[in-house]
Structure formats: structure tokens, C-alpha cells
Tab-separated table of C-alpha atoms in Angstrom:
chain	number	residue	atom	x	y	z
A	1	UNK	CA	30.467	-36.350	-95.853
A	2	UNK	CA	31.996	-33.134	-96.938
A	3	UNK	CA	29.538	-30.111	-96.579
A	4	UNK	CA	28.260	-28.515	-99.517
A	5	UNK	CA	29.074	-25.032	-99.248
A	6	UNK	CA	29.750	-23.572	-103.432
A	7	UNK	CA	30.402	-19.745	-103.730
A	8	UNK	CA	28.087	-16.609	-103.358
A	9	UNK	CA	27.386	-13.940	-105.554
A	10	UNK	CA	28.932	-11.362	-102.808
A	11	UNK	CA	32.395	-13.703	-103.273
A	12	UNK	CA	32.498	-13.290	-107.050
A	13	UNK	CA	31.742	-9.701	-107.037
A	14	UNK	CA	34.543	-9.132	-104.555
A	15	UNK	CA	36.901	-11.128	-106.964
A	16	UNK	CA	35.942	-8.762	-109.755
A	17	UNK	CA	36.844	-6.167	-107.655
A	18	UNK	CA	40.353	-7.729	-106.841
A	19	UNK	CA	41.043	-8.943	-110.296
A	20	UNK	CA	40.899	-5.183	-111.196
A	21	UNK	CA	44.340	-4.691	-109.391
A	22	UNK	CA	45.452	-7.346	-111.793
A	23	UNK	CA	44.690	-5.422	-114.553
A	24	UNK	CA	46.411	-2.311	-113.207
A	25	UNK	CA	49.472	-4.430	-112.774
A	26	UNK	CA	49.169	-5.252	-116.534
A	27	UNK	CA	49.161	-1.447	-117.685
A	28	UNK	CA	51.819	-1.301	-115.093
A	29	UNK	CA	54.091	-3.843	-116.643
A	30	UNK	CA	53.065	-2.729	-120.229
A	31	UNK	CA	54.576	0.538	-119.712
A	32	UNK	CA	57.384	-0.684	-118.029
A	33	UNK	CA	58.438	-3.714	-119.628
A	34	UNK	CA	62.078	-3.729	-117.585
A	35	UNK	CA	63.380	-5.635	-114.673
A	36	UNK	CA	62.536	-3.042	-112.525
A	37	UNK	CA	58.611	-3.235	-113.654
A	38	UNK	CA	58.787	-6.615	-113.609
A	39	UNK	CA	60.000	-6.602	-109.990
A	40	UNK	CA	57.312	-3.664	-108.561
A	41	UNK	CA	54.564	-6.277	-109.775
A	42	UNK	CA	55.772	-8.921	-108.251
A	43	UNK	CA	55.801	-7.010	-104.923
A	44	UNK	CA	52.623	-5.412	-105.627
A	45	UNK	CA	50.869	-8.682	-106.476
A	46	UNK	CA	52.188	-10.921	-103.736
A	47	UNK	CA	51.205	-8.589	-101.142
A	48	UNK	CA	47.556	-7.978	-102.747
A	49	UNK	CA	47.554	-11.777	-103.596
A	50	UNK	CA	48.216	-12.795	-99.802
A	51	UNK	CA	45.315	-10.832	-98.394
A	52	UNK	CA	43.346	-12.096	-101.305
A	53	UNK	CA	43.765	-15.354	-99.771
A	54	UNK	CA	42.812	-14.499	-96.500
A	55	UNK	CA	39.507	-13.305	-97.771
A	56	UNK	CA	38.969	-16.665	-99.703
A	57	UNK	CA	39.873	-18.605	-96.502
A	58	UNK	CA	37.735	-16.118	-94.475
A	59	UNK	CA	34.785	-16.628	-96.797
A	60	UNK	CA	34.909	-20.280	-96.396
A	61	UNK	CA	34.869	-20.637	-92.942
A	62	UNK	CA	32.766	-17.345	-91.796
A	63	UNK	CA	30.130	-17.249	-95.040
A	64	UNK	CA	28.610	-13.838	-96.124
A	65	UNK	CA	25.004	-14.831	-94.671
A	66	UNK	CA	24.515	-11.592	-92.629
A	67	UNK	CA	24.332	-7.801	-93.070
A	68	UNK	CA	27.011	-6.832	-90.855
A	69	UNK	CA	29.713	-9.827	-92.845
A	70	UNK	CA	28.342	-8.156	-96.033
A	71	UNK	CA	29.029	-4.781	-95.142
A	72	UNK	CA	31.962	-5.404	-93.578
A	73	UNK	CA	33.148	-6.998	-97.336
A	74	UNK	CA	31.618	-4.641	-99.135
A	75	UNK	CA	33.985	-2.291	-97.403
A	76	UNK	CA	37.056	-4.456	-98.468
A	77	UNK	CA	36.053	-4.257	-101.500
A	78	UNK	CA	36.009	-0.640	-101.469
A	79	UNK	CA	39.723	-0.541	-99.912
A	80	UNK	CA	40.748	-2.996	-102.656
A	81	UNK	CA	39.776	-0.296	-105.205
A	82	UNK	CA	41.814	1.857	-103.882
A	83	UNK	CA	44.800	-0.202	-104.033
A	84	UNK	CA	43.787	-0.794	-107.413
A	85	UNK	CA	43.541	2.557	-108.297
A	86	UNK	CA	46.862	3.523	-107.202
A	87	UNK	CA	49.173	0.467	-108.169
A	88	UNK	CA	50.368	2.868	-111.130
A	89	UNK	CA	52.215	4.917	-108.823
A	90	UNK	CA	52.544	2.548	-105.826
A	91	UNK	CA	56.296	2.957	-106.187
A	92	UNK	CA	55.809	6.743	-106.251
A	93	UNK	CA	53.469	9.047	-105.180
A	94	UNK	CA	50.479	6.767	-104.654
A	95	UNK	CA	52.442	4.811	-102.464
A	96	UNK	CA	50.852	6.217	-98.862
A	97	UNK	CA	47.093	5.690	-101.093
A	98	UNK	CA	48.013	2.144	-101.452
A	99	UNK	CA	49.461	1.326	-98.181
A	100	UNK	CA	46.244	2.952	-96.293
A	101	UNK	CA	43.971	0.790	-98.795
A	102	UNK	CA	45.811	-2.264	-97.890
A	103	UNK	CA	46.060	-1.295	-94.475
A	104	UNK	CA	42.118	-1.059	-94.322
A	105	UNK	CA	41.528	-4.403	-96.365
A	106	UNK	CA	43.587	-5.857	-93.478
A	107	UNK	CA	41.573	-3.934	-91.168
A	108	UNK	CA	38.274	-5.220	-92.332
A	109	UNK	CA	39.209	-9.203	-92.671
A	110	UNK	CA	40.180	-9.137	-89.293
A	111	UNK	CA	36.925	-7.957	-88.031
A	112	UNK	CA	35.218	-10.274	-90.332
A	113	UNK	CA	37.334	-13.413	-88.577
A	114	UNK	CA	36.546	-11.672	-85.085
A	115	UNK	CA	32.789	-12.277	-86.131
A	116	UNK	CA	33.511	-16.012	-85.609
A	117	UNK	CA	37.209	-16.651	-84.058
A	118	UNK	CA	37.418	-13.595	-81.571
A	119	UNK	CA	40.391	-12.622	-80.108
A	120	UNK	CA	42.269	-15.760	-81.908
A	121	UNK	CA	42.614	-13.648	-84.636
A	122	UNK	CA	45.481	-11.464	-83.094
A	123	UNK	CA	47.863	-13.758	-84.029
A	124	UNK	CA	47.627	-13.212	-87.660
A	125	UNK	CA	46.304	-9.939	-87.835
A	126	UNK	CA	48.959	-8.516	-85.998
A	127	UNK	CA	51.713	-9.712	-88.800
A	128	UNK	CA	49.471	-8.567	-91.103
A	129	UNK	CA	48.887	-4.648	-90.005
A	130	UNK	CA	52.734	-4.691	-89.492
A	131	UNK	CA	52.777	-5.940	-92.890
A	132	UNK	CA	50.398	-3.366	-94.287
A	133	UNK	CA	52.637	-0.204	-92.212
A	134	UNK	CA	55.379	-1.633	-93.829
A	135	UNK	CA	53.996	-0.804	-97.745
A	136	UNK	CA	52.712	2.509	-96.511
A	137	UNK	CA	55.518	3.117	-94.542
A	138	UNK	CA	57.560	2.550	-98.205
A	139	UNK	CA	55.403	5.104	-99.784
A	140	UNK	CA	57.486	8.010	-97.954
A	141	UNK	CA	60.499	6.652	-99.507
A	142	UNK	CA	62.630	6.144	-102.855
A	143	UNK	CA	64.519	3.618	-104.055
A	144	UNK	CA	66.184	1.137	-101.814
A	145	UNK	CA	64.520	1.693	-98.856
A	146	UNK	CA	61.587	1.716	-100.538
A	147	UNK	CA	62.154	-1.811	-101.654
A	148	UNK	CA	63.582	-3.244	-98.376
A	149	UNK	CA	60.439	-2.006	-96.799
A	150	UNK	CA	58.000	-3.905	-99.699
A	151	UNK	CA	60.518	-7.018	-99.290
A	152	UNK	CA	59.877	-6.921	-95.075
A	153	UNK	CA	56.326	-6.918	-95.718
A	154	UNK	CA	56.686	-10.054	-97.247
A	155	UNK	CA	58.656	-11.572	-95.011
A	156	UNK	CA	55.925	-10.921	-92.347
A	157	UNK	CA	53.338	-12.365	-94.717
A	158	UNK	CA	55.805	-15.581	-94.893
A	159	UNK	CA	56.128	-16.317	-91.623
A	160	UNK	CA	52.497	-15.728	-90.097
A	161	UNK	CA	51.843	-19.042	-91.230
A	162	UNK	CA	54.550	-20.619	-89.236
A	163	UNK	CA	53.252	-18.470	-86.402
A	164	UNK	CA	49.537	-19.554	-86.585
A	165	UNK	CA	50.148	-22.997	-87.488
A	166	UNK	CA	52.972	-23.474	-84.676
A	167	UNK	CA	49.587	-21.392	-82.272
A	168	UNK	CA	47.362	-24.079	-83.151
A	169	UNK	CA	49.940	-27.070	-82.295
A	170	UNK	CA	50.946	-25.986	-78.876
A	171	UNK	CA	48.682	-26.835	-75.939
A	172	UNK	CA	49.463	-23.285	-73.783
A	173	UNK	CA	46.158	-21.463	-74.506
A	174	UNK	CA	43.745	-23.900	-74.682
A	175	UNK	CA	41.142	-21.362	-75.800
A	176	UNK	CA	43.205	-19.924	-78.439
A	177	UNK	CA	44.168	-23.306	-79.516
A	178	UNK	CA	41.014	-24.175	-80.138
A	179	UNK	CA	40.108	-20.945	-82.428
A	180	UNK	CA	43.347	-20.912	-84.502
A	181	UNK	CA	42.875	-24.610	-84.783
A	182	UNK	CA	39.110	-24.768	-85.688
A	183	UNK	CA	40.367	-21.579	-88.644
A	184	UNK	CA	43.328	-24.176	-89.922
A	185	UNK	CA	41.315	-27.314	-90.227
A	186	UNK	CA	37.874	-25.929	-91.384
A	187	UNK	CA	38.270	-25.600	-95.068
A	188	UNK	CA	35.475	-26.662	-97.475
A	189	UNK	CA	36.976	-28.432	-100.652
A	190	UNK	CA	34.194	-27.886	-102.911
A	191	UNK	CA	34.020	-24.212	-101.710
A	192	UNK	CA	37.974	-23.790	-101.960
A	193	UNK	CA	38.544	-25.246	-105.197
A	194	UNK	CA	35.666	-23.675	-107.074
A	195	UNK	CA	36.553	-20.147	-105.696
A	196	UNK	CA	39.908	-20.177	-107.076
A	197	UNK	CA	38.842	-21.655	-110.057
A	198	UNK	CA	36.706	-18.804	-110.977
A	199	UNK	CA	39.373	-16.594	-109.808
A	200	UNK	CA	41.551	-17.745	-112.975
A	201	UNK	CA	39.356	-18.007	-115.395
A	202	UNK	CA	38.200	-14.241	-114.792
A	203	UNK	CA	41.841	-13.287	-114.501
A	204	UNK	CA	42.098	-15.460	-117.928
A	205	UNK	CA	39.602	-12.539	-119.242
A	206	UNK	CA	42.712	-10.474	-119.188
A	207	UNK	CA	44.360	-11.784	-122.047
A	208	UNK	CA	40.920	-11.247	-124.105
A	209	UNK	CA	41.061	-7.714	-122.999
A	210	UNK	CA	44.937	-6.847	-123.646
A	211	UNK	CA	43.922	-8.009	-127.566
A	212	UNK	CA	40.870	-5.371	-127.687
A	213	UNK	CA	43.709	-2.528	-125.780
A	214	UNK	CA	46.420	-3.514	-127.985
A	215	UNK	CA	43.963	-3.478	-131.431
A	216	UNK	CA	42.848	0.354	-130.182
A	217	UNK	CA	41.202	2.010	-133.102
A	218	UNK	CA	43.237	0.102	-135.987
A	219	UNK	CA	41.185	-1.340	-138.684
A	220	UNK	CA	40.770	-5.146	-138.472
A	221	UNK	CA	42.732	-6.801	-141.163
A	222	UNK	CA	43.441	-10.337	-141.533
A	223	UNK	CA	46.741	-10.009	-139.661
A	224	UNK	CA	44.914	-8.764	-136.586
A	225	UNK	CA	41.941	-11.000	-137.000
A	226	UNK	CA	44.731	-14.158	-136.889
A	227	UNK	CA	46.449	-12.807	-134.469
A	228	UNK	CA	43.829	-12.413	-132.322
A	229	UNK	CA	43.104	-16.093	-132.956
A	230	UNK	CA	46.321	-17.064	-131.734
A	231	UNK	CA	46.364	-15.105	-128.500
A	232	UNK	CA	42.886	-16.857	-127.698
A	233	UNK	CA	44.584	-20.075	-128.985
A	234	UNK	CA	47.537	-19.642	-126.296
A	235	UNK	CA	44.532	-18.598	-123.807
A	236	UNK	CA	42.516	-21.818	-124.184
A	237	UNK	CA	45.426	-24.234	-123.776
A	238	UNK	CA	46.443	-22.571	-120.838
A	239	UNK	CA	43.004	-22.690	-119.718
A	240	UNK	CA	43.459	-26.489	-120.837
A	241	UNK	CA	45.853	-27.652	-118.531
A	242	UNK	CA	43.845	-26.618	-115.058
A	243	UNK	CA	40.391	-26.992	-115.861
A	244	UNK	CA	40.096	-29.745	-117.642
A	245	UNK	CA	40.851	-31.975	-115.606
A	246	UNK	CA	43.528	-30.661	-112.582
A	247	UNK	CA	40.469	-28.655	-110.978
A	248	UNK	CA	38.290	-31.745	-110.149
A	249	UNK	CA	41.111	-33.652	-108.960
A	250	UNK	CA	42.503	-31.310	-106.723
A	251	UNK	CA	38.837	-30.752	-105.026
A	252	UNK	CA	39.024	-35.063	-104.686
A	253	UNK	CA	42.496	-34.439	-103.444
A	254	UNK	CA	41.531	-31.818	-100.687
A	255	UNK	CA	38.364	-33.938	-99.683
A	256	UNK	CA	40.794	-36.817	-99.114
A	257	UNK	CA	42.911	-34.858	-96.889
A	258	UNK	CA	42.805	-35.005	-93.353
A	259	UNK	CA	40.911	-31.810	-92.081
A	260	UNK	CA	44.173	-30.416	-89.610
A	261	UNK	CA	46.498	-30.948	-92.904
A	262	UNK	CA	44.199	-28.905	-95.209
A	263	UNK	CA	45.588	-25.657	-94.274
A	264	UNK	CA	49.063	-26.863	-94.938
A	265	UNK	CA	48.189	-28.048	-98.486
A	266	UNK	CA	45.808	-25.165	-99.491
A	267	UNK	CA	49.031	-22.265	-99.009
A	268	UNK	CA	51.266	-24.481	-101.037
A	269	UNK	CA	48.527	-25.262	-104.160
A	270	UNK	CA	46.614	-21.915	-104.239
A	271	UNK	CA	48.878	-19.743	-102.770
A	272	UNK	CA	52.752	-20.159	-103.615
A	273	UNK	CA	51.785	-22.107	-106.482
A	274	UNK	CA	48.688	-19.934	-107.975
A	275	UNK	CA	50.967	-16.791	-107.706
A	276	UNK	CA	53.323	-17.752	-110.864
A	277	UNK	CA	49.789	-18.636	-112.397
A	278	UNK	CA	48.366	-15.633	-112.049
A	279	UNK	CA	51.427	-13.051	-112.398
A	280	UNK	CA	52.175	-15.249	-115.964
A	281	UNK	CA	48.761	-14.515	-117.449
A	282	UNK	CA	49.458	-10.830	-116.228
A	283	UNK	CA	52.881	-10.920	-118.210
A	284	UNK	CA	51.248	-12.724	-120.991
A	285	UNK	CA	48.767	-9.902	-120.969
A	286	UNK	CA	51.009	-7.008	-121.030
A	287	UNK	CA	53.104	-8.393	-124.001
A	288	UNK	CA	49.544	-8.857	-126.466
A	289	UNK	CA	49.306	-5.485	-125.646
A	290	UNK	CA	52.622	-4.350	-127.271
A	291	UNK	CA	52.389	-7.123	-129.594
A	292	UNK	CA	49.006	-7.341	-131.263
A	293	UNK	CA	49.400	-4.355	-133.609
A	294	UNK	CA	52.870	-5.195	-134.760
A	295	UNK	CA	52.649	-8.894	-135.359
A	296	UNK	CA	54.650	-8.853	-138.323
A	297	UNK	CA	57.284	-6.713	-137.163
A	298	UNK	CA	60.170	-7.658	-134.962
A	299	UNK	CA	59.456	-7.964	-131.707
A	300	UNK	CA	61.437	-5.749	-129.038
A	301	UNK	CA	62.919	-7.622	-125.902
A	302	UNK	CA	60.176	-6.298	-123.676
A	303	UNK	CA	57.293	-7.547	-125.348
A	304	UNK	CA	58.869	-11.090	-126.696
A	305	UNK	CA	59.771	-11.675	-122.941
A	306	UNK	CA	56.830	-10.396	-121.412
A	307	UNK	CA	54.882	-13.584	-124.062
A	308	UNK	CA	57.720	-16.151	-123.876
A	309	UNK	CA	58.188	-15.571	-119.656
A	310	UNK	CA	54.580	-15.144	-118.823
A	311	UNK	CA	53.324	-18.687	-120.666
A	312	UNK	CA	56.527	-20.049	-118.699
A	313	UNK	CA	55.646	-18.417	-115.238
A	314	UNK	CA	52.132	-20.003	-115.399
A	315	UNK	CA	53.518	-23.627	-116.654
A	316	UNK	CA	56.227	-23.527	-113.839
A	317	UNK	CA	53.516	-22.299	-111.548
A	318	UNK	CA	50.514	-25.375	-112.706
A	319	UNK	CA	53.869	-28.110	-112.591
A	320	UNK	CA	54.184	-27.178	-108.940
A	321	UNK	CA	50.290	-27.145	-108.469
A	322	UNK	CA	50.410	-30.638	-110.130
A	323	UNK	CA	53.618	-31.939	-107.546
A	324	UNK	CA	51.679	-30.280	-104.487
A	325	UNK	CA	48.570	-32.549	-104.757
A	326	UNK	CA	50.293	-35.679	-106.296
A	327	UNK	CA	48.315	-35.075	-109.672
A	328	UNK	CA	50.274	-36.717	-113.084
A	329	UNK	CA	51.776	-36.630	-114.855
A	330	UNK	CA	54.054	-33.719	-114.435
A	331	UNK	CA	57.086	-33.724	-116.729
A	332	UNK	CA	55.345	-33.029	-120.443
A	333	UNK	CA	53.992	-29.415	-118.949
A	334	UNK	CA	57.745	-29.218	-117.186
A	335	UNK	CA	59.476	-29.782	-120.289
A	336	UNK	CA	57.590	-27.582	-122.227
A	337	UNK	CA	59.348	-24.770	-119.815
A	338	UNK	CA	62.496	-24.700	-122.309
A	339	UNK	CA	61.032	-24.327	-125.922
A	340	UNK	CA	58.246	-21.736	-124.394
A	341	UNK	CA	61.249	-19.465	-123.325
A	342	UNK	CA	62.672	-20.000	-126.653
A	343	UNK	CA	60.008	-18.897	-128.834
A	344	UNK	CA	60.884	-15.659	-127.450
A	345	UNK	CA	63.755	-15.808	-130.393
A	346	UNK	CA	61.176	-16.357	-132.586
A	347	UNK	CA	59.616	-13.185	-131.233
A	348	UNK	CA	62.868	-10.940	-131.883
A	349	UNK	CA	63.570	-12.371	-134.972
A	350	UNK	CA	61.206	-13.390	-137.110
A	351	UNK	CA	58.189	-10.897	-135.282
A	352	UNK	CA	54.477	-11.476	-133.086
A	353	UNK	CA	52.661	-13.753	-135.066
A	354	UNK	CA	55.326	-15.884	-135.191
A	355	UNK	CA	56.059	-16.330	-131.824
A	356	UNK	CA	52.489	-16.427	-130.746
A	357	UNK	CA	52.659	-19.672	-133.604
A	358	UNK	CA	54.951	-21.379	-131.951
A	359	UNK	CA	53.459	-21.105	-128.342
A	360	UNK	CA	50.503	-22.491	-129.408
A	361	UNK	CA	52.416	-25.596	-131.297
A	362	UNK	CA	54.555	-25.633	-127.716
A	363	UNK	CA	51.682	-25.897	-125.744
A	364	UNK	CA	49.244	-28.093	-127.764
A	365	UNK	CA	52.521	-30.577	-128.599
A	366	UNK	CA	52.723	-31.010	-124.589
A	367	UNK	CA	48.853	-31.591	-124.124
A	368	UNK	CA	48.411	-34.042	-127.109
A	369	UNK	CA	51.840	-35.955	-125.471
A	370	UNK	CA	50.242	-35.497	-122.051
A	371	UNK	CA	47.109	-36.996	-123.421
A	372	UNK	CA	49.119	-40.160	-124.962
A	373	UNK	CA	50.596	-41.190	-121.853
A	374	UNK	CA	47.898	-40.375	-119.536
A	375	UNK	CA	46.601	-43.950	-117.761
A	376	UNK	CA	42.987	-44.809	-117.572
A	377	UNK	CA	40.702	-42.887	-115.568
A	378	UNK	CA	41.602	-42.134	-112.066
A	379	UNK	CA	44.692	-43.741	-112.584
A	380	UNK	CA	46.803	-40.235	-112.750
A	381	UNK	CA	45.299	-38.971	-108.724
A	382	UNK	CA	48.001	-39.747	-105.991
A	383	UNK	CA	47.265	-37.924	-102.392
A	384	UNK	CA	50.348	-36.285	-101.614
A	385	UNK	CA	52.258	-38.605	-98.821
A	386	UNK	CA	51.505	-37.259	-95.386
A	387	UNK	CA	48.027	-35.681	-96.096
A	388	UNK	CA	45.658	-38.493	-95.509
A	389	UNK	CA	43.880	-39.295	-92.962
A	390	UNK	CA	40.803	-39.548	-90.710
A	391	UNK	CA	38.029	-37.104	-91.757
């Protein structure tokens, strides 16, 4: 029987904290709605995002039930502020800031995991300081080197996974074999699950926010009140298509799973594909802002592709969640990709509030089809091949 282990206060408090860098990254992209924005938050956010993880899968192995754990996050926290804080100008100035910040959150969730795992935990917090000199190490530089260093920090991020997972298979340190082992195949479903989950749905409060940003001090006419509407209508079926039903299957899915394949499954669900997820509600975000007060004026490129891309970042994101635990149907939220992208057109040419119209037809069209072809009950949950097992 799985243990019942749901999330603490402390948890969601530190995920109010992080979701604060997502709204940075929003004002970010807002005022630089360019490739080149569009790129620095994508480095920005897969680096925070990564060590973001860690702290979920520390968290649910090593829970906040004593003073020295809950200092020890409350001092994350306080080095995740400070990233926040200075993701304006990571790319500039604030780039040293944000690299020690990072480098301290690092700092911090490996002494947490030394609490329980000891000296296991070298062999990914090693990859992960490197990682962490790496952005700071960018913050002394401009332009290409700059980036190369952000895009190596990465690649240490990608491949600590292999290391620790490649750690845990091999049968040369029996003690550290054990530690790295006991960290991959000791996640909690219901814990897991329901911590992301209320991850999204706070970062969800973002597009509620960008309407009351982008509104400022404008009266509210009928044009802004149905505007307004429409962004929380685009919100809500978003919000649709993972909690309605995807979040309860994928906690059946992970309970299902064979304890040493958990690891395996939780990076590709709520890490690879929760990171289009998340960065498309951020786009979405930063294009109300532009958008909401000039909803019946022709949309620039910016903010029509910021809408149009972010709604098709999370979609492309939740069809890979779906394919990564064998939930179904797939193709309705897949298809939808195409005419989301389009509406961006719409945007250009005909202005907001017609854009923001046709998302919401886009994505209630796929939902009511989805809902149409869904089988009974139970009948749409397939374990992914190779993930059962004992346990």
C-alpha cells in the first residue's frame, strides 16, 4: 500500500516563492517580446525549473518535519528570491546576483539530501554546482559566450541523470548504491502528483494577474470586461485538460509503477514535459499583458505570438505528458496544435479579442471532441510499456 504522504504548508510556501521567478520571466518576455527574449527565458526557466525539481523530489523523500530541514528551506527560499529578483537583468548586470542565488539554492538542497543520503549526494551535487558556476560564470560576459556558458549549464543538468541513474545500476560501491538507489526509487505518488499539481494551478494565477497589469488604471468598459472573460475562458480550458481528469490518472499511473522505474518516469512527465507547460502559460501571460488594453486594435507580432505560441507550448507540452504515462486519448489536444498557431492571424489582422475568440472555440472544439470519443470510465489509463512491476 502506497504511503500517504500529501504536501506541507512549508512546500507550498516555497512554491510561491519559486513561482515568483515565473512572474519575473513574464515582465521579462513582455518587454522583450523577440527571439532573443524568448530564448533568455527559456534558459532562465530551465535552469530555475531543474533545481525546482530537485526540491520537489527532495521534499518527498526527506519531508520538512524538523527545524534544521526547515531552516535549511527556508534559506532556499531566500536564494530563490534572489534569482527572482534579478532575472530582469540576468543577461546583464544581474547576472553574477543570479548565478550566486542559484549557486546557494544548489548549495542548500544538497545539504538537505545529506540530512538523509550522506555522501551519496556528491554525485549529483557536483554537476549541479558546476552547473550553477557556469550561470554565474556567464554573468561576467556578453553575448555569445554568455550564451554558450547558460547552454553548458544545461547540458550538465541533462546528463546528471544519466550519471545518477547509471550510479545506482552498477554494483562498485555498494554503499553508494544503496543511497542513490534508495533517492531513485523512493517517490511518493500521491505526494508527487499533488505537488506539481498545485504548482500549475498557482502558476495558472499568472494569467489572472497579466489581465489586472495589462488593464492598469484604464476604466473598465465592456471591451475590457469581455476581454477579460475570454482570457479566463482560455485559462479554464487549459486548466481543463490536466486537472480534470489527467492529474488523477497520472497519480494511478505512478502508483502502478514499479518503485526503481519511478524516477525514470517522473523526469520525463513533470520535468521535460511540465517545462513547455509552464513556459506556455508564461508566454500566454506576457501577451494579455500587451493585449488586454488594445483588444480591438491590431495586434503586433509580439503579442499575437506570445497568445497563439504560449496556448501551443502548453498543448505540445500536456500531449507529451499524456504519451509519457499512456493516458488517451492524445491526438484531439495534438491536433489542436495547428489552428492554435493560426489564430495568431486572427490576432494581426482582425485584433485581441478576436484572437482570444478563437482560442477559446480552438480549445473547447478539442475538449467537447475529446469528450465524444472518450471510452467508459477507466477505459482511457494504459501504464506506459516497461514501467510495471512488483511494488
Amino acid at each position: 500500500m502506497e504511503t500517504e504522504h500529501r504536501v506541507s504548508t512549508l512546500e507550498l510556501f516555497f512554491d510561491l516563492v519559486f513561482v515568483f521567478t515565473i512572474t519575473q520571466l513574464t515582465v521579462l518576455l513582455a518587454d522583450d517580446l523577440s527571439l532573443r527574449g524568448a530564448g533568455q527565458v527559456v534558459l532562465i526557466f530551465t535552469v530555475l525549473f531543474w533545481m525546482y525539481g530537485g526540491y520537489a523530489y527532495l521534499t518527498n523523500q526527506v519531508p520538512p518535519d524538523r527545524p534544521v530541514r526547515r531552516v535549511l528551506i527556508l534559506l532556499a527560499m531566500g536564494a530563490f528570491l534572489v534569482c527572482a529578483l534579478a532575472v530582469p537583468t540576468a543577461f546583464g548586470e544581474g547576472g553574477v546576483a543570479f548565478g550566486l542565488g542559484y549557486l546557494f539554492v544548489v548549495l542548500m538542497h544538497s545539504a538537505l539530501y545529506t540530512q538523509a543520503h550522506g555522501r551519496g549526494v556528491l554525485w549529483f551535487a557536483l554537476p549541479n554546482a558546476l552547473s550553477a558556476l557556469s550561470v554565474t560564470a556567464a554573468g561576467l560576459f556578453d553575448g555569445l559566450p554568455a550564451w554558450g556558458l547558460w547552454l553548458l549549464a544545461l547540458v550538465l543538468q541533462f546528463v546528471t541523470p544519466v550519471i545518477v541513474r547509471r550510479v545506482a545500476a552498477s554494483g562498485a560501491r555498494p554503499a553508494v548504491e544503496e543511497t542513490v538507489g534508495d533517492q531513485l526509487g523512493g517517490i511518493s505518488a500521491p505526494h508527487f502528483v499533488e505537488r506539481h499539481g498545485l504548482l500549475l494551478i498557482i502558476v495558472f494565477g499568472e494569467s489572472v494577474i497579466a489581465i489586472g497589469i495589462g488593464v492598469g488604471s484604464m476604466p473598465l468598459t465592456l471591451g475590457i470586461a469581455g476581454g477579460a472573460f475570454l482570457t479566463l475562458a482560455v485559462g479554464a480550458a487549459l486548466w481543463w485538460m490536466y486537472f480534470v481528469r489527467d492529474e488523477g490518472r497520472a497519480e494511478r499511473v505512478f502508483a502502478r509503477t514499479a518503485p526503481d522505474r519511478r524516477f525514470r518516469l517522473a523526469l520525463r512527465a513533470y520535468y521535460y514535459a511540465f517545462l513547455p507547460m509552464l513556459l506556455g502559460i508564461a508566454a500566454f501571460s506576457a501577451g494579455v499583458k500587451k493585449t488586454i488594453g488594445h483588444l480591438g486594435e491590431h495586434l503586433h507580432a509580439g503579442p499575437a505570438l506570445a497568445l497563439a505560441g504560449g496556448v501551443a507550448c502548453y498543448l505540445a507540452g500536456d500531449v507529451a505528458f499524456r504519451r509519457v504515462l499512456g493516458i488517451r486519448p492524445v491526438r484531439f489536444r495534438a491536433l489542436a496544435v495547428v489552428p492554435v498557431l493560426a489564430t495568431a492571424a486572427a490576432g494581426m489582422r482582425l485584433g485581441g479579442a478576436w484572437q482570444l475568440t478563437a482560442l477559446v472555440l480552438v480549445l473547447v472544439g478539442a475538449l467537447a471532441a475529446e469528450a465524444r470519443a472518450v471510452r467508459p470510465a477507466g477505459a482511457g489509463d494504459a501504464v506506459p510499456a516497461g514501467v510495471t512491476g512488483s511494488g
